[in-house]
PDB file of C-alpha atoms in Angstrom:
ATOM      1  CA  UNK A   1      15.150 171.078  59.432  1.00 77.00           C
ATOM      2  CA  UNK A   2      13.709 174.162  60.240  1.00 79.00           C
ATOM      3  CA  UNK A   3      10.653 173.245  57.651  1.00 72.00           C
ATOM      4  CA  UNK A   4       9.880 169.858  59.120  1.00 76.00           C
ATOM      5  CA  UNK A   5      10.015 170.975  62.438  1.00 78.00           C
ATOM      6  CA  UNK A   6       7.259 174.084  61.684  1.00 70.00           C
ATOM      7  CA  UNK A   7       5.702 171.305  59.972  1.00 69.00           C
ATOM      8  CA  UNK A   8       5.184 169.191  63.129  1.00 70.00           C
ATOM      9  CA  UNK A   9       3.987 171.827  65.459  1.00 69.00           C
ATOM     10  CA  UNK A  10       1.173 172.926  62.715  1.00 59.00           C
ATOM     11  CA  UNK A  11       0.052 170.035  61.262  1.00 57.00           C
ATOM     12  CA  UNK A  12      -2.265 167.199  62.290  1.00 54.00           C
ATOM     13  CA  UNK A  13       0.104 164.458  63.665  1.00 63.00           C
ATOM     14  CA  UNK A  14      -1.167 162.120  61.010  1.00 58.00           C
ATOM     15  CA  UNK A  15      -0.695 164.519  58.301  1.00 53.00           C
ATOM     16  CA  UNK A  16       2.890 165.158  59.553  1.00 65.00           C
ATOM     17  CA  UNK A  17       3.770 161.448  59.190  1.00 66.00           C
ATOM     18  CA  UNK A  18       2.175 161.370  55.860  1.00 56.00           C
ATOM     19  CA  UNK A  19       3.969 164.016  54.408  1.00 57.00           C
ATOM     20  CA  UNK A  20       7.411 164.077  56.355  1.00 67.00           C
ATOM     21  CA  UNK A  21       7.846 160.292  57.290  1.00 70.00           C
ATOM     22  CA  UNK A  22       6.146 158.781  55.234  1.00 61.00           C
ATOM     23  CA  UNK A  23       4.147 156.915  56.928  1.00 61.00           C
ATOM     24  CA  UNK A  24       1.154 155.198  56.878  1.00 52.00           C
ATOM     25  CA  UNK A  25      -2.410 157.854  57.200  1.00 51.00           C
ATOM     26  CA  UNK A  26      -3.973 155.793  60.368  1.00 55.00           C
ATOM     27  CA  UNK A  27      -2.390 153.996  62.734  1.00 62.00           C
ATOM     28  CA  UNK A  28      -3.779 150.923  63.420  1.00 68.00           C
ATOM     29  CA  UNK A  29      -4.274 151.497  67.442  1.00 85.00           C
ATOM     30  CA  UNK A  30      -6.005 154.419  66.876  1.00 90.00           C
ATOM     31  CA  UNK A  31      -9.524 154.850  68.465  1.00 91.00           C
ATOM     32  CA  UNK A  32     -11.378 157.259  66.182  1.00 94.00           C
ATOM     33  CA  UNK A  33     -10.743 157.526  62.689  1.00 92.00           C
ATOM     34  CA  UNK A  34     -10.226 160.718  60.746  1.00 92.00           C
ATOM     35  CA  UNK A  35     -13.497 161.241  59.531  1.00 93.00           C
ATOM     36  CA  UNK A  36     -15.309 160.630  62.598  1.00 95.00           C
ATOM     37  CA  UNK A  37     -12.472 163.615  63.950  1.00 96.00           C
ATOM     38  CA  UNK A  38     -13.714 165.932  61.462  1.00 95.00           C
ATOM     39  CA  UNK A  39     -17.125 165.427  61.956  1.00 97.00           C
ATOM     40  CA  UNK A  40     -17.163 166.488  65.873  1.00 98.00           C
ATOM     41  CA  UNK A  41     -17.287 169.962  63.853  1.00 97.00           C
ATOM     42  CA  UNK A  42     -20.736 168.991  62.128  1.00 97.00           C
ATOM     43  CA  UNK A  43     -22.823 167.106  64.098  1.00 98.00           C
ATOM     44  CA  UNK A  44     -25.110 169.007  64.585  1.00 97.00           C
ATOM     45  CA  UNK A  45     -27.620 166.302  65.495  1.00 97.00           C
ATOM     46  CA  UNK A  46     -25.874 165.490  68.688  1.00 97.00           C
ATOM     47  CA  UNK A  47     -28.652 164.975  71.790  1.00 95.00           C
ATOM     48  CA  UNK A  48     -28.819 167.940  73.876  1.00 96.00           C
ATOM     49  CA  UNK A  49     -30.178 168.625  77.624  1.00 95.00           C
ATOM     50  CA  UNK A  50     -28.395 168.082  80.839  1.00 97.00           C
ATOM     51  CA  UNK A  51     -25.362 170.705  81.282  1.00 98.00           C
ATOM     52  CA  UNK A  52     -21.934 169.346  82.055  1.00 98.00           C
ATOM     53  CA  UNK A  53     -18.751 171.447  83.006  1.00 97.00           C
ATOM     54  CA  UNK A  54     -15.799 169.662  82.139  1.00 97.00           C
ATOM     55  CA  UNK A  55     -12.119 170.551  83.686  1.00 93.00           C
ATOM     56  CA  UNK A  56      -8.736 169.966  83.112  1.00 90.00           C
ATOM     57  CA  UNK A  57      -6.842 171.430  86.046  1.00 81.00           C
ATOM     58  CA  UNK A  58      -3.455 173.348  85.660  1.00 71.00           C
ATOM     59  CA  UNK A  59      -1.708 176.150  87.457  1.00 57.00           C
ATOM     60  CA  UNK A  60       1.323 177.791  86.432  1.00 50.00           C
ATOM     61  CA  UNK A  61       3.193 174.842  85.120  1.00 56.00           C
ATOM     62  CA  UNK A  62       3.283 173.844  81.695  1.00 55.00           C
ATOM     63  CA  UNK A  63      -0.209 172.367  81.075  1.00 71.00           C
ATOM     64  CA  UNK A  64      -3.253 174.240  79.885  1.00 82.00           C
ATOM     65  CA  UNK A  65      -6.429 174.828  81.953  1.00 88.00           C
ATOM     66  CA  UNK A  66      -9.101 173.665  79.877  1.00 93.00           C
ATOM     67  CA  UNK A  67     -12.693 173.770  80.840  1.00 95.00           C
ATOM     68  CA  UNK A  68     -15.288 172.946  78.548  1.00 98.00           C
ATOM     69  CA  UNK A  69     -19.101 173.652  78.991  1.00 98.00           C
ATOM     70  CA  UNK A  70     -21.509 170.609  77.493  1.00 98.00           C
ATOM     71  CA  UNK A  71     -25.132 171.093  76.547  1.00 98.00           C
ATOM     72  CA  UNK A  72     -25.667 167.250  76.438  1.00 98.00           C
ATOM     73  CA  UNK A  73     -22.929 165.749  74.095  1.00 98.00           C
ATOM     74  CA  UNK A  74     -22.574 169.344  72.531  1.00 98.00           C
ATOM     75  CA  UNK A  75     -19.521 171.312  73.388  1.00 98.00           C
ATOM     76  CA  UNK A  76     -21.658 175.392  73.715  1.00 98.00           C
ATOM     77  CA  UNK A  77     -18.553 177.070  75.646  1.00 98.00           C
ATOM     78  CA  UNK A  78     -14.560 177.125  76.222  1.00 96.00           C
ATOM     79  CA  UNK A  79     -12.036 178.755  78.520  1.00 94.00           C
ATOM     80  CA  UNK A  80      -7.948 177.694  77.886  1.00 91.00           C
ATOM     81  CA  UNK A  81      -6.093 179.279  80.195  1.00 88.00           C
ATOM     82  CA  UNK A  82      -2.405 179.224  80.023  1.00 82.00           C
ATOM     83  CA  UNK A  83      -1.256 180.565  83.760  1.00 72.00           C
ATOM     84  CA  UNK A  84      -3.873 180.689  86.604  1.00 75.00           C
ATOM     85  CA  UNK A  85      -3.701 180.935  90.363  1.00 76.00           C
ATOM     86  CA  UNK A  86      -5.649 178.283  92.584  1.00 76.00           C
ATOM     87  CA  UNK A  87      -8.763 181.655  92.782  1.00 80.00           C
ATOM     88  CA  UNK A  88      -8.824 182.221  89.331  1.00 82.00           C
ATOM     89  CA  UNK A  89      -9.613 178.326  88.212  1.00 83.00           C
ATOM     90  CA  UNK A  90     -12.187 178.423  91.111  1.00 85.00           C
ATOM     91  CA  UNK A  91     -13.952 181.793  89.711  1.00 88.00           C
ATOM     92  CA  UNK A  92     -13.864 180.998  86.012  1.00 90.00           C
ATOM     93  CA  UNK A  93     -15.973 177.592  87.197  1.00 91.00           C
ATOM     94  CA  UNK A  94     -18.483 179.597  89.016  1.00 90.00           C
ATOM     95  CA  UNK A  95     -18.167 181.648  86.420  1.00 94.00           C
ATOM     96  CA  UNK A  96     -19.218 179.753  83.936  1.00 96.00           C
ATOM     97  CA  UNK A  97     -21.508 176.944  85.891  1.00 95.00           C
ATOM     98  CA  UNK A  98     -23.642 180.107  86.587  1.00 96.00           C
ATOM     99  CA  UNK A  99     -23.427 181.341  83.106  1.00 97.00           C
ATOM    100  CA  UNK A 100     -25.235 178.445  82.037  1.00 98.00           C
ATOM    101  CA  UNK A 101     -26.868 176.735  84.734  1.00 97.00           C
ATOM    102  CA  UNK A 102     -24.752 174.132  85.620  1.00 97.00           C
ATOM    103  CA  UNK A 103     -25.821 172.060  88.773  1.00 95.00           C
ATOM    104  CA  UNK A 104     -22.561 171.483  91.693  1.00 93.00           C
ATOM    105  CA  UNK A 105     -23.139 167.848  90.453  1.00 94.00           C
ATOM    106  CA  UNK A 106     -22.364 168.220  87.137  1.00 97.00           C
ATOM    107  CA  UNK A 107     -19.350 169.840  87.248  1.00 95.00           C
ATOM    108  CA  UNK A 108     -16.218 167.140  87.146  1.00 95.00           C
ATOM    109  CA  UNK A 109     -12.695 168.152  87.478  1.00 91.00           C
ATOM    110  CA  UNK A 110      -9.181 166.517  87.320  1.00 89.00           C
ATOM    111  CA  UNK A 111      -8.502 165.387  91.062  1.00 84.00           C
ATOM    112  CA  UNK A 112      -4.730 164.174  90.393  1.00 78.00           C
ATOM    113  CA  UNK A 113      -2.401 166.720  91.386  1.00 59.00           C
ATOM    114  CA  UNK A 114      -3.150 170.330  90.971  1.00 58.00           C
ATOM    115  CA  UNK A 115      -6.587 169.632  91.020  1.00 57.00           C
ATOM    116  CA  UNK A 116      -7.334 167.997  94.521  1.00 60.00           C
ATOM    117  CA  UNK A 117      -7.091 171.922  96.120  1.00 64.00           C
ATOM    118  CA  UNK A 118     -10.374 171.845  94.232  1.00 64.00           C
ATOM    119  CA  UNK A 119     -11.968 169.512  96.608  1.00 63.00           C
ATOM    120  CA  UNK A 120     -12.793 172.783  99.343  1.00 66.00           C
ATOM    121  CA  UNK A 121     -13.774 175.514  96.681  1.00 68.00           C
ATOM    122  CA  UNK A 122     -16.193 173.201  95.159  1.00 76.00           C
ATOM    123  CA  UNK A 123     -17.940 170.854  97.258  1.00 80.00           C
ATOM    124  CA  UNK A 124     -20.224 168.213  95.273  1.00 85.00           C
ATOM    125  CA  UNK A 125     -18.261 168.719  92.357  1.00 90.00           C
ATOM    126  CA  UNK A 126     -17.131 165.268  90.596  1.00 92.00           C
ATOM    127  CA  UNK A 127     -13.264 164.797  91.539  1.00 90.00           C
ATOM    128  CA  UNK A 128     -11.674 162.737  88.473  1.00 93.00           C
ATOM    129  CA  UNK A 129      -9.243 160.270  89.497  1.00 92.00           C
ATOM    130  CA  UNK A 130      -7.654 159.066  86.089  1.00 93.00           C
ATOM    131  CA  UNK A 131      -6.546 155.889  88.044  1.00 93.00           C
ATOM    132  CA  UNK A 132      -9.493 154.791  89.906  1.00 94.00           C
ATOM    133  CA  UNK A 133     -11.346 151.814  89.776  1.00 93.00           C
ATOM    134  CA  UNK A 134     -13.509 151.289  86.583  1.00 93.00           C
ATOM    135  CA  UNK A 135     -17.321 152.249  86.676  1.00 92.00           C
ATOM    136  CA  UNK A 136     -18.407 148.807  85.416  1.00 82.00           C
ATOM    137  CA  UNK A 137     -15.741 147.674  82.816  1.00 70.00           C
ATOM    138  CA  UNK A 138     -14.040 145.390  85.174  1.00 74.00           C
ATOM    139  CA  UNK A 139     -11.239 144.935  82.212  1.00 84.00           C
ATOM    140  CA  UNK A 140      -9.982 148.197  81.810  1.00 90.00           C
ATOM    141  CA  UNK A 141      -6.805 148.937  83.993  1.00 92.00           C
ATOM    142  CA  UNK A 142      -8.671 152.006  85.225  1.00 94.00           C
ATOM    143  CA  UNK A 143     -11.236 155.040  85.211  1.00 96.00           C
ATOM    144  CA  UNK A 144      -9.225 157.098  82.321  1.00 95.00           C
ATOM    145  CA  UNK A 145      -9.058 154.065  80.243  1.00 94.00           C
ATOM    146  CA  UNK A 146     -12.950 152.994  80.725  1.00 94.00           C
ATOM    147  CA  UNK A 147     -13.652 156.842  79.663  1.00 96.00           C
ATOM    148  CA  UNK A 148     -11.312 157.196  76.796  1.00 95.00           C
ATOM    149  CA  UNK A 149     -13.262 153.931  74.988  1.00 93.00           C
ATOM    150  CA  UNK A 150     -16.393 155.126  76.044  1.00 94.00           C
ATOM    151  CA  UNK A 151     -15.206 158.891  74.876  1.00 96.00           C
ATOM    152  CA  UNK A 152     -13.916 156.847  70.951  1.00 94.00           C
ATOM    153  CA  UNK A 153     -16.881 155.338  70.732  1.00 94.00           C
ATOM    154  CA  UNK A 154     -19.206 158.382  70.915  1.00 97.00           C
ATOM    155  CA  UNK A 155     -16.915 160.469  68.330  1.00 96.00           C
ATOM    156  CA  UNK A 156     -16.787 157.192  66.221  1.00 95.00           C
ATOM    157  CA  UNK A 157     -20.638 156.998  66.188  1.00 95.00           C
ATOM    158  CA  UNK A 158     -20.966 161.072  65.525  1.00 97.00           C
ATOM    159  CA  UNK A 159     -22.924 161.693  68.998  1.00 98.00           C
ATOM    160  CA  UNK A 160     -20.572 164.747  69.826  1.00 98.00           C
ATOM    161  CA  UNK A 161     -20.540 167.958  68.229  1.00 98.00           C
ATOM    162  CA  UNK A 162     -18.158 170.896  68.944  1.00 98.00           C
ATOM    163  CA  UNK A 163     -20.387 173.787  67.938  1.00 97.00           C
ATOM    164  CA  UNK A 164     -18.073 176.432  69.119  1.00 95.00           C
ATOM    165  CA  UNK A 165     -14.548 178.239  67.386  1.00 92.00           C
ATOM    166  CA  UNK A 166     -12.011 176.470  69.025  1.00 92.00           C
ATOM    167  CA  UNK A 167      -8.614 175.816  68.693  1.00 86.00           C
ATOM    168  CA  UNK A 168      -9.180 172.728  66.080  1.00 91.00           C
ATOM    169  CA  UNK A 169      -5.622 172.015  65.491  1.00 91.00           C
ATOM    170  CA  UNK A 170      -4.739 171.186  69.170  1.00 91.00           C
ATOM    171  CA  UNK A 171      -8.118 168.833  69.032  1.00 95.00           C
ATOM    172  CA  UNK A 172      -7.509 166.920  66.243  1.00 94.00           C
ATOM    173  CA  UNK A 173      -3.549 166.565  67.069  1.00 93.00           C
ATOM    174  CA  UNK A 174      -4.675 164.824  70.647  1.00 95.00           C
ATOM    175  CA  UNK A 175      -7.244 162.467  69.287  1.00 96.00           C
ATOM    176  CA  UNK A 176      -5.011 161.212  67.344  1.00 93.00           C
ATOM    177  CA  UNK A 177      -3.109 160.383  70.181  1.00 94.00           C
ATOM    178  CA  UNK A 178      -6.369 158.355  71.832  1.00 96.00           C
ATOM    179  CA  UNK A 179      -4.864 155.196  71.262  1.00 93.00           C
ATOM    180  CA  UNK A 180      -4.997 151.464  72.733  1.00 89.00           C
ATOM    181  CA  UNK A 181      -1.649 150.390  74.211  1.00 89.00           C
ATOM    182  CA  UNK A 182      -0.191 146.835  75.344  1.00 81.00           C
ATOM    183  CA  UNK A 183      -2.367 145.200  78.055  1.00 78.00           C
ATOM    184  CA  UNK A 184      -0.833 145.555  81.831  1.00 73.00           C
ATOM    185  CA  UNK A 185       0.822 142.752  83.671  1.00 77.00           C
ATOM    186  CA  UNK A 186      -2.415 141.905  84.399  1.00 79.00           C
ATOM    187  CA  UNK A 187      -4.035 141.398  80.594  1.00 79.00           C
ATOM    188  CA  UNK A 188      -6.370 145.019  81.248  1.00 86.00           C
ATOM    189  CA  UNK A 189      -7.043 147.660  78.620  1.00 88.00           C
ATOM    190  CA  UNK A 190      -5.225 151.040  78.453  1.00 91.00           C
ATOM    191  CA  UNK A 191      -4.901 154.399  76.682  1.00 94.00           C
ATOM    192  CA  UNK A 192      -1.554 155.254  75.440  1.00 93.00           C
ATOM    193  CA  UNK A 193       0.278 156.770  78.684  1.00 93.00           C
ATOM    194  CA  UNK A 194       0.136 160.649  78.895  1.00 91.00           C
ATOM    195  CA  UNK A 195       3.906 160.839  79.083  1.00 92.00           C
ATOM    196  CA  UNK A 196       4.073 159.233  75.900  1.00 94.00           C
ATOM    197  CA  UNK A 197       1.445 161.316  74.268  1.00 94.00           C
ATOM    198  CA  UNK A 198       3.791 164.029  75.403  1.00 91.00           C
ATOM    199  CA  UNK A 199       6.472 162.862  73.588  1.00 91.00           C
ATOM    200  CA  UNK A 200       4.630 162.569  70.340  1.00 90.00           C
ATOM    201  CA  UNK A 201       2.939 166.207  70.190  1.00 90.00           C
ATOM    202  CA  UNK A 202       5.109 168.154  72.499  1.00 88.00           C
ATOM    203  CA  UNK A 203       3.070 168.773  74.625  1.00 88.00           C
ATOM    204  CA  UNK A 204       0.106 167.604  77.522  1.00 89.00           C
ATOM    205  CA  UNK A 205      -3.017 166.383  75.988  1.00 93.00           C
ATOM    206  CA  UNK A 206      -5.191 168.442  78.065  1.00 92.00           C
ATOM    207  CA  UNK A 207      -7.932 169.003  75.589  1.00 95.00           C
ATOM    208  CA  UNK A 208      -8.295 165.446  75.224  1.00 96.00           C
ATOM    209  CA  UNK A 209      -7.917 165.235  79.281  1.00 95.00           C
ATOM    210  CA  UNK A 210     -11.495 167.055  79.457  1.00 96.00           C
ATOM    211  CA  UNK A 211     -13.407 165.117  76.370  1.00 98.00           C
ATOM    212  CA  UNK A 212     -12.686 162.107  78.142  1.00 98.00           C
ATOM    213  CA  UNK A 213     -13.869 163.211  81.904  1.00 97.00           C
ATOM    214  CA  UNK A 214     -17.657 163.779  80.183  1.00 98.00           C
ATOM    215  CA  UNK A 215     -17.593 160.199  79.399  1.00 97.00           C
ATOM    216  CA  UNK A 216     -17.762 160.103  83.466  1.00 97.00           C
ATOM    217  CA  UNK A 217     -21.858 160.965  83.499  1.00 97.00           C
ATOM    218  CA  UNK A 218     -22.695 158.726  80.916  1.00 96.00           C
ATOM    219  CA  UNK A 219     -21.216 155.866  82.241  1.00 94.00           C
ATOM    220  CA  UNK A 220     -22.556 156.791  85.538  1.00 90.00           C
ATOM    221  CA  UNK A 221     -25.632 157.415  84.039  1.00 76.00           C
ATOM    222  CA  UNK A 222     -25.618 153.756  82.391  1.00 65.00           C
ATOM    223  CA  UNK A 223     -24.547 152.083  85.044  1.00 51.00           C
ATOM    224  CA  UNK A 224     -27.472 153.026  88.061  1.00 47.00           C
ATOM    225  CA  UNK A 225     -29.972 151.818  86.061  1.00 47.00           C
ATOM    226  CA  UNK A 226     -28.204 148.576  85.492  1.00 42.00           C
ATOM    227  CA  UNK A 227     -27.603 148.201  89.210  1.00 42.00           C
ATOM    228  CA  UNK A 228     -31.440 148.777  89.703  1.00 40.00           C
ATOM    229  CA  UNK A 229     -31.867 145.723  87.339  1.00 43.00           C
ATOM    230  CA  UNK A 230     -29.602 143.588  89.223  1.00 41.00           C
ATOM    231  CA  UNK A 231     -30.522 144.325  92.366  1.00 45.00           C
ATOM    232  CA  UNK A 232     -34.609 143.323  91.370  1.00 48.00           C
TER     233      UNK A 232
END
């Protein structure tokens, strides 16, 4: 017992069910497939430029605070922070956003919660509200859901690359757990629920919380110009 569970806290989830349950090596609802997982760690090709600061908020609870700093669709810097006051998460962003020139703007941050004492320290900041209204997929349930599609289908076409040393294992373990889940009452697209994710690794998926909140600017990004069109 004692093997299996060591087992499950160190390996991949996928691996785990392979070799303990055997189970099948990809789940059918997943969103990104193993190889395209591995290969965030050698993409090296992935389009740089803009800077992005990424953040999933946490205090002293049980969640990480995980802020990643993007070069484009490259992942150049990490802070994970186990226990933080409300000043320490607001230093370690100014911190870092002046560390590598990162514009108010481009800085987006998890609103639900813990995070919405962010809204004074750091006006013009994004706030991310998982369950907000869709950018332009009108059939996704919500904002999250839009973003963590948007998020599979950039790792599943190789345009991110994570060019830093960083705790793989917690990573790969999450993405796993980016998966489709029944349609809502009212037939939209969703992720698999964070409490359930929970219940799989153990633990919150806050890596996975921050990939998905850069998927934010690009469909922002996407979308003005298509308004532009629209409104000619």
């Amino acid at each position: 017992k004692e093997e299996v569970e060591q087992a499950r806290r160190d390996l991949p989830l996928a691996v785990f069910k392979q070799l303990y349950l055997a189970e099948s090596s990809e789940s059918s609802d997943m969103l990104v497939t193993f190889s395209a997982i591995q290969s965030l760690w050698t993409n090296t090709h992935a389009i740089t430029g803009t800077k992005y600061i990424t953040a999933d908020i946490a205090l002293h609870g049980s969640d990480k605070f995980i802020v990643f700093v993007w070069d484009g669709l490259k992942i150049i810097d990490y802070r994970s922070v186990d226990k933080c006051d409300a000043n320490q998460v607001t230093d370690l962003l100014k911190e870092l956003a002046e560390a590598h020139s990162v514009m108010r703007n481009n800085i987006v941050y998890d609103a639900d919660g813990l995070g919405s004492f962010l809204k004074g320290y750091l006006q013009g900041a994004v706030a991310f509200n998982n369950g907000a209204k869709p950018i332009r997929g009108a059939n996704y349930k919500n904002l999250k859901s839009e973003c963590g599609y948007e998020l599979a289908k950039k790792i599943n076409d190789g345009e991110i690359y994570i060019a830093i040393d960083i705790e793989r294992e917690f990573i790969i373990k999450e993405l796993e757990c980016l998966r489709s889940y029944a349609l809502d009452e009212d037939g939209k697209i969703q992720l698999l629920p964070k409490k359930k994710i929970k219940e799989i690794i153990g633990n919150s998926p806050d890596y996975l919380d921050a990939l998905i909140m850069r998927m934010w600017f690009e469909l922002k990004d996407d979308f003005i110009p298509f308004m532009v069109k629209l409104r000619r």
